Tab-separated table of C-alpha atoms and ligand atoms in Angstrom:
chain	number	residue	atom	x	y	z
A	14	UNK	CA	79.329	139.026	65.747
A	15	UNK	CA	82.635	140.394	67.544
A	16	UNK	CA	82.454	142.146	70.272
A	17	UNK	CA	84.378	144.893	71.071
A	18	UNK	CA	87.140	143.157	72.804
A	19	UNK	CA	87.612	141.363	69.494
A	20	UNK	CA	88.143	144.669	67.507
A	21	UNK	CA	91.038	145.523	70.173
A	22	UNK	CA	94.028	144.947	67.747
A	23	UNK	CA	96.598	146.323	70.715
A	24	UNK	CA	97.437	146.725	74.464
A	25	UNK	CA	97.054	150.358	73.373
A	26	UNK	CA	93.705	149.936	72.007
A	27	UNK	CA	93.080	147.880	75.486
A	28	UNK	CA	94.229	150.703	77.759
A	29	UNK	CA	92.275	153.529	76.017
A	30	UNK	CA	89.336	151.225	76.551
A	31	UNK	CA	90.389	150.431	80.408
A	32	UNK	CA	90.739	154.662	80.750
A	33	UNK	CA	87.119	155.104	79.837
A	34	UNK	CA	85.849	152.586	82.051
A	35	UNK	CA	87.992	152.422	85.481
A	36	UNK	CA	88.145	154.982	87.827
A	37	UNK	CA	90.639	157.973	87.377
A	38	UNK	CA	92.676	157.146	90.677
A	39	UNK	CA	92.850	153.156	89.943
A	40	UNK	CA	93.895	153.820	86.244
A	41	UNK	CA	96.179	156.112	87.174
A	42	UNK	CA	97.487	154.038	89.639
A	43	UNK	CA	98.297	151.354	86.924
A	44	UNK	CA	99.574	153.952	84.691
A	45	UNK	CA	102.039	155.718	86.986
A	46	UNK	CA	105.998	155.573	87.769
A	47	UNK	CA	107.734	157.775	89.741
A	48	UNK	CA	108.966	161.034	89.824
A	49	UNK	CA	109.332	162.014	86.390
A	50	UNK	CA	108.621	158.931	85.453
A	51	UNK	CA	111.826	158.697	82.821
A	52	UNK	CA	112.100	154.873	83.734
A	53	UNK	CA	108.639	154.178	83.234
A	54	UNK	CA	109.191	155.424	79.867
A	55	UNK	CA	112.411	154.320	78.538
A	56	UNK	CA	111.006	150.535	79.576
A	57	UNK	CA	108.955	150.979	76.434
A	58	UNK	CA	111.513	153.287	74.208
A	59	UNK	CA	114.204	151.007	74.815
A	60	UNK	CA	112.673	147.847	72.905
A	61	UNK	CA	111.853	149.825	70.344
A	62	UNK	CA	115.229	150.671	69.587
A	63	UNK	CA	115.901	146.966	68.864
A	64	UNK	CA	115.464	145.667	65.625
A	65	UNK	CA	114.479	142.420	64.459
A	66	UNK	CA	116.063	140.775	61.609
A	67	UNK	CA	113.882	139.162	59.139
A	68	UNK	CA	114.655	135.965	57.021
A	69	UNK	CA	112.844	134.393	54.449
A	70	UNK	CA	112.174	131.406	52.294
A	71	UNK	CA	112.074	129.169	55.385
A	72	UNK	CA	109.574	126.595	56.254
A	73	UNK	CA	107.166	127.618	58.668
A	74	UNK	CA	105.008	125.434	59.929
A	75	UNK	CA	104.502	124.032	62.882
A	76	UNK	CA	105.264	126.669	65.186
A	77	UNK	CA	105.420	126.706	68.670
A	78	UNK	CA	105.639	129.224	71.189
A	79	UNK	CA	105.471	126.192	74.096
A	80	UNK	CA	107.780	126.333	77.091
A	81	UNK	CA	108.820	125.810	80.564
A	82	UNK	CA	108.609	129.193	83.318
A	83	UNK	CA	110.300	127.199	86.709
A	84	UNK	CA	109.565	123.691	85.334
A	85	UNK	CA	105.919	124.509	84.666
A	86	UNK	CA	104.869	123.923	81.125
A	87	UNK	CA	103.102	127.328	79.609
A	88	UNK	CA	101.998	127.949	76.627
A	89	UNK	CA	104.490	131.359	75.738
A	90	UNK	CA	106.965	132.362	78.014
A	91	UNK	CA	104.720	135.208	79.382
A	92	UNK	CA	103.848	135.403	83.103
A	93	UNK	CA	101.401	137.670	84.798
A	94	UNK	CA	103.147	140.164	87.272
A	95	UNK	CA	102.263	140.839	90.858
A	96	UNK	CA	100.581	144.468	90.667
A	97	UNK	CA	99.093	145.545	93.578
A	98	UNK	CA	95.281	146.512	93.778
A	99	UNK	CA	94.318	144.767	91.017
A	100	UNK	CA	90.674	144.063	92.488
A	101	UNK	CA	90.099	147.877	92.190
A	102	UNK	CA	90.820	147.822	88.418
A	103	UNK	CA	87.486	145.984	88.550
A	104	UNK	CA	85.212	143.812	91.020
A	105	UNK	CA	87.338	140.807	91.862
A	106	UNK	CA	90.273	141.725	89.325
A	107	UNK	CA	92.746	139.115	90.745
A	108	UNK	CA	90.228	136.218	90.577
A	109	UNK	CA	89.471	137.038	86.748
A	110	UNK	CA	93.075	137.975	85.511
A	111	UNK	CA	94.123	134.351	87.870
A	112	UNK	CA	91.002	132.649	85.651
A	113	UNK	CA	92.220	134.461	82.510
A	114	UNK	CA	95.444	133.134	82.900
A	115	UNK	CA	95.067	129.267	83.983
A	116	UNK	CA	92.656	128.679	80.919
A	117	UNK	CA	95.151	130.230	78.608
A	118	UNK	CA	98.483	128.231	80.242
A	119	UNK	CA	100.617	131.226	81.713
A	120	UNK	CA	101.340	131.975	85.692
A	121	UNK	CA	99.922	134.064	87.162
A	122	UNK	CA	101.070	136.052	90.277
A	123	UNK	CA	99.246	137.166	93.262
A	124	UNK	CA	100.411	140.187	94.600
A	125	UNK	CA	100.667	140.810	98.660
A	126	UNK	CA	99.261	143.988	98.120
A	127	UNK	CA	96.027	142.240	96.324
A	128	UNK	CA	92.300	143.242	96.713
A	129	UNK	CA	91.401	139.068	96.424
A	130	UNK	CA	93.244	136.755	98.835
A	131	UNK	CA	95.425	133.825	98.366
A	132	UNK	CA	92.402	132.206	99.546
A	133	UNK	CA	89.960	133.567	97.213
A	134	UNK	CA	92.573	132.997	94.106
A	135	UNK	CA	93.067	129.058	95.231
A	136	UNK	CA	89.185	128.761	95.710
A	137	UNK	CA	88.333	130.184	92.077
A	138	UNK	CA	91.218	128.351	90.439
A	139	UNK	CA	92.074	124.407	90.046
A	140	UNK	CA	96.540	124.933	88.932
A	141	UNK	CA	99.078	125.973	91.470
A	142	UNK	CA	99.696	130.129	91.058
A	143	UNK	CA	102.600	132.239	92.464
A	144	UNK	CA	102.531	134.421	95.458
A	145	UNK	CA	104.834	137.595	95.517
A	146	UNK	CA	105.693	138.734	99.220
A	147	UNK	CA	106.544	141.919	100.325
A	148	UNK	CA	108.334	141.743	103.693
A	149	UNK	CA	107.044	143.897	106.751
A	150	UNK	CA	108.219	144.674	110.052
A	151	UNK	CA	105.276	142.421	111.606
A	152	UNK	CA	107.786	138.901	111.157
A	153	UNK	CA	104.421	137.396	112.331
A	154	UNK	CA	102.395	137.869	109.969
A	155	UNK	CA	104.937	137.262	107.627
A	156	UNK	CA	105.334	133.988	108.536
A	157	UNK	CA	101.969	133.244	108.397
A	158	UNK	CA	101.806	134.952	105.026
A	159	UNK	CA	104.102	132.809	103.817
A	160	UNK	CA	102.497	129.558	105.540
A	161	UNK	CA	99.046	130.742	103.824
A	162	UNK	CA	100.652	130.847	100.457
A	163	UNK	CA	102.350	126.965	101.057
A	164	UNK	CA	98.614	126.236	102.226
A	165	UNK	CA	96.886	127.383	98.603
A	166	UNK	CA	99.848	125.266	96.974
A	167	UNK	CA	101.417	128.184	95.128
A	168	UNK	CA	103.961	126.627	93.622
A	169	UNK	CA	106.607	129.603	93.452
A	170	UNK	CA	107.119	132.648	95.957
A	171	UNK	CA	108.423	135.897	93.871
A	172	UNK	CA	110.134	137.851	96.912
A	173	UNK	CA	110.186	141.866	95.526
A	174	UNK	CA	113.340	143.262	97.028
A	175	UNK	CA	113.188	147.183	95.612
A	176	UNK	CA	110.412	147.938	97.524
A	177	UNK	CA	111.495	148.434	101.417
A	178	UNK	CA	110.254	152.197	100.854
A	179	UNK	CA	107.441	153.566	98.474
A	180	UNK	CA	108.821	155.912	95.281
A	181	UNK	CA	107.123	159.067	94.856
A	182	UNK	CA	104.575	158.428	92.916
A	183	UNK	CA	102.560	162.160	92.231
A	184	UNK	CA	99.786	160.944	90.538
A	185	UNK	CA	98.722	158.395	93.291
A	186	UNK	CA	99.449	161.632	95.877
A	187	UNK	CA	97.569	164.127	93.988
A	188	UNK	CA	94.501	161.349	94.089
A	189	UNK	CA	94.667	160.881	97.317
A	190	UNK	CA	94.525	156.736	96.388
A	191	UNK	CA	93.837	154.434	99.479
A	192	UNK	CA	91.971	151.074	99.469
A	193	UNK	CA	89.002	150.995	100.052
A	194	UNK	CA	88.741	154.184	98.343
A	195	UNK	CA	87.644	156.969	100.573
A	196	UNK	CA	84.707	158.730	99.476
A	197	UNK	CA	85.799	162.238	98.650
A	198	UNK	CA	83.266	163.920	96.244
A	199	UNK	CA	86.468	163.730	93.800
A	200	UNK	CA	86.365	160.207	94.337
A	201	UNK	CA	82.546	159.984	94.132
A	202	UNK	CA	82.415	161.994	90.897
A	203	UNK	CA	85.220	159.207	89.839
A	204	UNK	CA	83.070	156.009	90.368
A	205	UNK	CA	79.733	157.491	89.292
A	206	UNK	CA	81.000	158.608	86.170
A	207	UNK	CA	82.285	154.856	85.489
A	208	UNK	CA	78.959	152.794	86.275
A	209	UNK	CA	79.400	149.332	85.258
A	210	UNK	CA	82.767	149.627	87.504
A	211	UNK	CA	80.898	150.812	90.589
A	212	UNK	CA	77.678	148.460	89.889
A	213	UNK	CA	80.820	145.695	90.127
A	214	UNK	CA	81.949	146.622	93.277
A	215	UNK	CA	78.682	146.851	94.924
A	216	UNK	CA	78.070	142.957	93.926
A	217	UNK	CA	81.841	142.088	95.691
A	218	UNK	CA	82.467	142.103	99.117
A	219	UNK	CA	86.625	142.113	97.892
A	220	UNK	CA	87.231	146.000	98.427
A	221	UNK	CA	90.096	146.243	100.538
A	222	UNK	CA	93.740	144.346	101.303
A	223	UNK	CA	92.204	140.561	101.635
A	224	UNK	CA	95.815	139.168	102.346
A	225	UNK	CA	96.391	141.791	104.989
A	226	UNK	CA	93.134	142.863	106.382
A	227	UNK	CA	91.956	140.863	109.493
A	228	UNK	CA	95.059	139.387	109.355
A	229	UNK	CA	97.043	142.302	110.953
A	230	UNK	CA	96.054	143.822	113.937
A	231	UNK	CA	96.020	147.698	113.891
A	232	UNK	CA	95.442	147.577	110.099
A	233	UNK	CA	91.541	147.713	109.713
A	234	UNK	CA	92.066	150.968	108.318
A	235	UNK	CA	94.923	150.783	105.562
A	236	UNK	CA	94.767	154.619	104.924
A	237	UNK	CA	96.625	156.585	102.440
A	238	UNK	CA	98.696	153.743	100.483
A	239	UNK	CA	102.243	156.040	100.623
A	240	UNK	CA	101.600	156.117	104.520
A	241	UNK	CA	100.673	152.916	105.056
A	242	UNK	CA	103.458	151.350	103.218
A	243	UNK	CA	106.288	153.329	105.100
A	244	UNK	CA	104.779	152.306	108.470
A	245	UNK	CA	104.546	148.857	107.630
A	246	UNK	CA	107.134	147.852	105.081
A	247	UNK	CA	110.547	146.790	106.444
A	248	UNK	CA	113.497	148.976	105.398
A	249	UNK	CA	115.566	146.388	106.818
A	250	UNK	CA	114.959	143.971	104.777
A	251	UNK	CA	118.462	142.033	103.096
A	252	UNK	CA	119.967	139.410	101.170
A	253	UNK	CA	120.118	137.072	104.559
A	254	UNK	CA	116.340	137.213	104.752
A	255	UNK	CA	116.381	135.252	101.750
A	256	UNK	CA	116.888	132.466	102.871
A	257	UNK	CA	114.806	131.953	106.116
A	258	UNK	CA	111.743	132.914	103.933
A	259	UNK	CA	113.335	130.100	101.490
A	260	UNK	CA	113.356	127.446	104.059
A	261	UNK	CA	109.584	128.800	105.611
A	262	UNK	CA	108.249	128.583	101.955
A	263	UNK	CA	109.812	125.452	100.963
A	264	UNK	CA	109.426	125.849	97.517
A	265	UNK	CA	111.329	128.001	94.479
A	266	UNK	CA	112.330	131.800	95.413
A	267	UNK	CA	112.253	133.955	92.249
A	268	UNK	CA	113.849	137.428	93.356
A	269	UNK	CA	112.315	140.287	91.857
A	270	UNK	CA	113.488	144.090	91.516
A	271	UNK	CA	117.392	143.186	90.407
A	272	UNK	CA	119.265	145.387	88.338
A	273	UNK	CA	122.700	145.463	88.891
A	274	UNK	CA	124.948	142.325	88.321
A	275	UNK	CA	126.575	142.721	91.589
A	276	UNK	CA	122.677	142.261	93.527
A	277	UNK	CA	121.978	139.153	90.945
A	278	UNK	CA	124.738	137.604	92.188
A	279	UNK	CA	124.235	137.927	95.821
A	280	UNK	CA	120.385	136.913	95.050
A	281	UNK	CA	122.218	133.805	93.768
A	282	UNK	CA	124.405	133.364	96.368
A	283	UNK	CA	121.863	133.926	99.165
A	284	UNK	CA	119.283	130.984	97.337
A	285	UNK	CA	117.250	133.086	94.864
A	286	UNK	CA	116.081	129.893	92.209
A	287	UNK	CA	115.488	132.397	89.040
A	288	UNK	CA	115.978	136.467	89.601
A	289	UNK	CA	113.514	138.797	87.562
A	290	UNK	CA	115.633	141.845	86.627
A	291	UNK	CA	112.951	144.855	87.141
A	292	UNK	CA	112.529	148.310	88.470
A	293	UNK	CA	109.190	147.580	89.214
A	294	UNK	CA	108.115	149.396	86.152
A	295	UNK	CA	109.586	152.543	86.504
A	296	UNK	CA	107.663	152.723	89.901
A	297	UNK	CA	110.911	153.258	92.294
A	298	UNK	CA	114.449	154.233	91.255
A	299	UNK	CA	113.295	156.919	88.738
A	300	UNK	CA	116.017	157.544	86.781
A	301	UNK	CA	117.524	153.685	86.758
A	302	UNK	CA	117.779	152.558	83.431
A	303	UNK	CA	115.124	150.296	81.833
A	304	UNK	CA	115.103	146.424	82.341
A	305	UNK	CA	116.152	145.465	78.942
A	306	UNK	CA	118.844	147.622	78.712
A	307	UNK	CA	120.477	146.044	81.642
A	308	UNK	CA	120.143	142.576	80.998
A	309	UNK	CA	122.475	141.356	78.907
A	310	UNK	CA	125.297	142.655	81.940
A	311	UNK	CA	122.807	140.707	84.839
A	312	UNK	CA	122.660	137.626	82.217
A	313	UNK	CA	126.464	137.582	81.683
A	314	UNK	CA	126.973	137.932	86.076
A	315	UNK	CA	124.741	135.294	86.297
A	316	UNK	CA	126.532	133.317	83.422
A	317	UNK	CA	123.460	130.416	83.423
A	318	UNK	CA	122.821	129.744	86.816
A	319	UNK	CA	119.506	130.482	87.216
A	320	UNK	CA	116.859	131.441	85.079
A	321	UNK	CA	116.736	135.144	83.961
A	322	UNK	CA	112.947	136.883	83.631
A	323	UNK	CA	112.755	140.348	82.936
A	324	UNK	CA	109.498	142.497	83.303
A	325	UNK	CA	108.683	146.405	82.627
A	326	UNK	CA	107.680	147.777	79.326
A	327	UNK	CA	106.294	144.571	77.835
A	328	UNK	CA	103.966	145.878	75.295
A	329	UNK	CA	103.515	143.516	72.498
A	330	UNK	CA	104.857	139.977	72.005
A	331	UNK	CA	107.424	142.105	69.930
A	332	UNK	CA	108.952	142.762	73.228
A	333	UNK	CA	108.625	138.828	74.634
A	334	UNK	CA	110.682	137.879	72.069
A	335	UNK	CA	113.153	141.152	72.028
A	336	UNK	CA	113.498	139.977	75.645
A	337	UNK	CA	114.107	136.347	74.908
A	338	UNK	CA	116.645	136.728	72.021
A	339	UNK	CA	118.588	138.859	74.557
A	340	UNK	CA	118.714	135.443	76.707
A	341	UNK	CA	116.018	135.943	78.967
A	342	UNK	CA	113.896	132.826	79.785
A	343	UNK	CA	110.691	134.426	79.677
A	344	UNK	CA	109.004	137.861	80.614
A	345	UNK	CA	106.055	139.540	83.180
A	346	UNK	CA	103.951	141.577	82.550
A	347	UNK	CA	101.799	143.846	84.235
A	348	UNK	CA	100.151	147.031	82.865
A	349	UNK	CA	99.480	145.104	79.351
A	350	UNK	CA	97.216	142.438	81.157
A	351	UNK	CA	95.879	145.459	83.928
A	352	UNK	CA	94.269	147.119	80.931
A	353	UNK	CA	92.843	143.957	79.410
A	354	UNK	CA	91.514	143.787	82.603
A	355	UNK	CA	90.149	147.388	83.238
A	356	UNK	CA	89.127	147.240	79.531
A	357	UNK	CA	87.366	143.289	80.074
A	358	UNK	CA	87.355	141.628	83.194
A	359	UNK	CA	88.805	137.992	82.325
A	360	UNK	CA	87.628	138.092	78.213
A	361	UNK	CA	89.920	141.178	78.506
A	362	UNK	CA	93.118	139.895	80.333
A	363	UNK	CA	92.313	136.594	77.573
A	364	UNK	CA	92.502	139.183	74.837
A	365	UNK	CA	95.741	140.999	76.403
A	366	UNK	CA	97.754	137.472	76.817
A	367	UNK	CA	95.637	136.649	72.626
A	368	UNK	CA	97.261	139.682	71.085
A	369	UNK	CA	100.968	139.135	72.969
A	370	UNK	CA	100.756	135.518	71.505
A	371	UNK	CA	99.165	136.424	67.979
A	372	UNK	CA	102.288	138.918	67.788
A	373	UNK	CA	104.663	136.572	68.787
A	374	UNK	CA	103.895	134.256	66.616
A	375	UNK	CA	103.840	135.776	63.096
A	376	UNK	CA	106.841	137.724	64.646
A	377	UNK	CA	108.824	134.271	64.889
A	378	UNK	CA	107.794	133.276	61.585
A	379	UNK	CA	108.550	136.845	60.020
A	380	UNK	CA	112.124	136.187	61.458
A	381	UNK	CA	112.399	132.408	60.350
A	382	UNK	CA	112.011	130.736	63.262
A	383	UNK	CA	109.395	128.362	64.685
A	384	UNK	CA	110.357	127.069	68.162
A	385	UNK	CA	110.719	129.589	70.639
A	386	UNK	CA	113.742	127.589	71.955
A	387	UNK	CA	115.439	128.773	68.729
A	388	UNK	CA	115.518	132.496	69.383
A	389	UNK	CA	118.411	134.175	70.053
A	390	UNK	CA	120.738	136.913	69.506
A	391	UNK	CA	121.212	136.261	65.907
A	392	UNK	CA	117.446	137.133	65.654
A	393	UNK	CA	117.899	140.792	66.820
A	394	UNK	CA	120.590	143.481	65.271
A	395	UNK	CA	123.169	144.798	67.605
A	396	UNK	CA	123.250	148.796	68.202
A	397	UNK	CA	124.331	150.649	69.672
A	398	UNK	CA	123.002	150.075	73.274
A	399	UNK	CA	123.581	145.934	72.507
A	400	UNK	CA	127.017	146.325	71.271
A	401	UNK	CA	128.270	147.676	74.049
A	402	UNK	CA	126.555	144.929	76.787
A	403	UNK	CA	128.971	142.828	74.456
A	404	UNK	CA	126.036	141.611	71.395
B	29	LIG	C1	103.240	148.044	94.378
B	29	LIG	O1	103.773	147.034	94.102
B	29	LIG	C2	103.304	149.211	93.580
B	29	LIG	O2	104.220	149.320	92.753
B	29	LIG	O3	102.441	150.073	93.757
């Protein structure tokens, strides 16, 4: 018999199913950029004004989608992104999506601003994950952020550099969105109406900032999110600060949040070991342009020095391999596995990461190739928008 999950053909059909099941502030939360939330958009419009170019009459078996993300073997280059209150998508979100992901071969990233802790994710999981850090003004805790994450063996840090203050985001203000959530009768209405999620959440004891609470003092209370983050978050933050967190870490530094080929190569010059060109899905700059448009310019600045990712607007495993034609070594992704979640628990983030790789797949074949090494630029057409980053 298939279950319902099996009938979701889609990340779309995934995120209508999320919508009916998480609560209105923590799906919106997922589903928000800022402002007018252009960016957030034209992440998605701008793959789709790529197109593929098919070949046929060539052999196709044998395929493989198998590579290497920073020397790890996965199984398609597909990581999951650091997105922040993840545990309120449902009970213990990080530990399923972090489950979800190990048995299927992909990273996965814990976010600092995660529900479950490093802790938790390392005691419910047996490979190494990645940690993303956001820097705040407490160095202290940093440092001891940083010395928990080399403790749980996470075998990359992804240090998120477009994030020293908060972008408007209107629907999270409108909701009045804080972790725990407060208990409004807005926000009541919100989790009774979604019953399985709040029957969840009474069985977990993860409902607020496990990295951050009880590790900070003063933060017991983490408030409104948008206040909370400009009091803590350190506007200060620069290139030179990549490397002490470097050396603390001791492992690989993958920057996230570049966009311009004059910050990739400073994150280069400074230590960064790969760079993940982002605008943090259309959640900051409103009004930058979308990730894939700009990197073919960050991949020609960086001119193979260290591996290129690219997240925001990943939809389909169309858009992996979109991505990886245009030279990038792999993508994140974030609101396509957040819905598998909302719309699943771990079956649903499996289903997310099943329908990117089922996509990807037949895509590759479709377009004659069958090693993902093999794609390239000759796989895509130029238009308008390529031809003039040089394809
Ligand atoms: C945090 O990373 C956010 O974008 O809300």
């Amino acid at each position: 018999m298939p279950t319902a999950l099996d009938r979701m053909l889609t990340i779309d059909d995934l995120k209508r199913r999320a919508k009916r099941r998480v609560p209105k502030m923590f799906f919106d939360y997922a589903d928000s950029g800022s402002w007018t939330e252009g960016t957030y958009r034209d992440n998605e419009a701008d793959f789709q004004k790529i197109r593929l170019r098919q070949r046929v009459a060539v052999n196709m078996e044998g395929r493989t989608l198998r590579t290497q993300m920073m020397g790890e073997e996965v199984a398609m280059p597909v990581a999951l992104a650091p997105t922040g209150l993840t545990g309120m998508q449902i009970a213990d979100g990080e530990i399923k999506a972090a489950k979800a992901a190990e048995k299927f071969g992909v990273p996965f990233t814990l976010s600092t601003m995660s529900i479950c802790s490093i802790e938790d994710i390392a005691e419910h999981t047996t490979r190494p994950f990645w940690f993303q850090l956001y820097v705040m003004r407490d160095r202290e805790f940093i440092y001891r952020l940083i010395d928990r994450a080399k403790a749980a063996k996470c075998s990359a840090l992804v240090l998120t550099m477009d994030l020293q203050v908060l972008g408007q985001r209107h629907k999270d203000l409108r909701n009045g969105l804080s972790a725990p959530p407060k208990f409004t009768p807005k926000h009541v209405w919100q989790m009774a109406t979604r019953p399985l999620w709040a029957f969840g959440m009474l069985g977990t004891q993860r409902r607020t900032f496990r990295n951050i609470h009880g590790h900070v003092s003063g933060a017991a209370d983490l408030g409104s999110l948008s206040a909370w983050t400009a009091s803590q978050f350190d506007p200060t933050l620069s290139w030179s600060d990549v490397r002490w967190i470097k050396e603390r870490f001791g492992g690989p530094v993958i920057v996230k949040g570049v966009l311009d080929p004059e910050d990739a190569k400073l994150a280069i010059a400074n230590g960064a070991d790969a760079i993940i060109v982002s605008n943090h899905g259309g959640r900051q700059l409103d009004g930058a342009p979308s990730s894939i448009r700009v990197l073919p310019e960050i991949l020609d600045a960086v001119n193979g020095a260290v591996d290129v990712y690219l997240d925001g607007g990943i939809r389909s495993g169309q858009d992996v391999l979109k991505a990886v034609a245009l030279g990038a070594k792999g993508a994140f992704i974030g609101r396509a596995f957040l819905y598998g979640l909302g719309a699943g628990g771990e079956a649903g983030v499996t289903r997310a990461l099943e329908i990117i790789q089922r996509e990807m797949d037949i895509t590759m074949a479709l377009m004659g190739e069958r090693d993902i090494h093999n794609v390239g630029p000759h796989n895509i057409y130029s238009n308008d928008l390529l031809r003039r980053q040089g394809y």
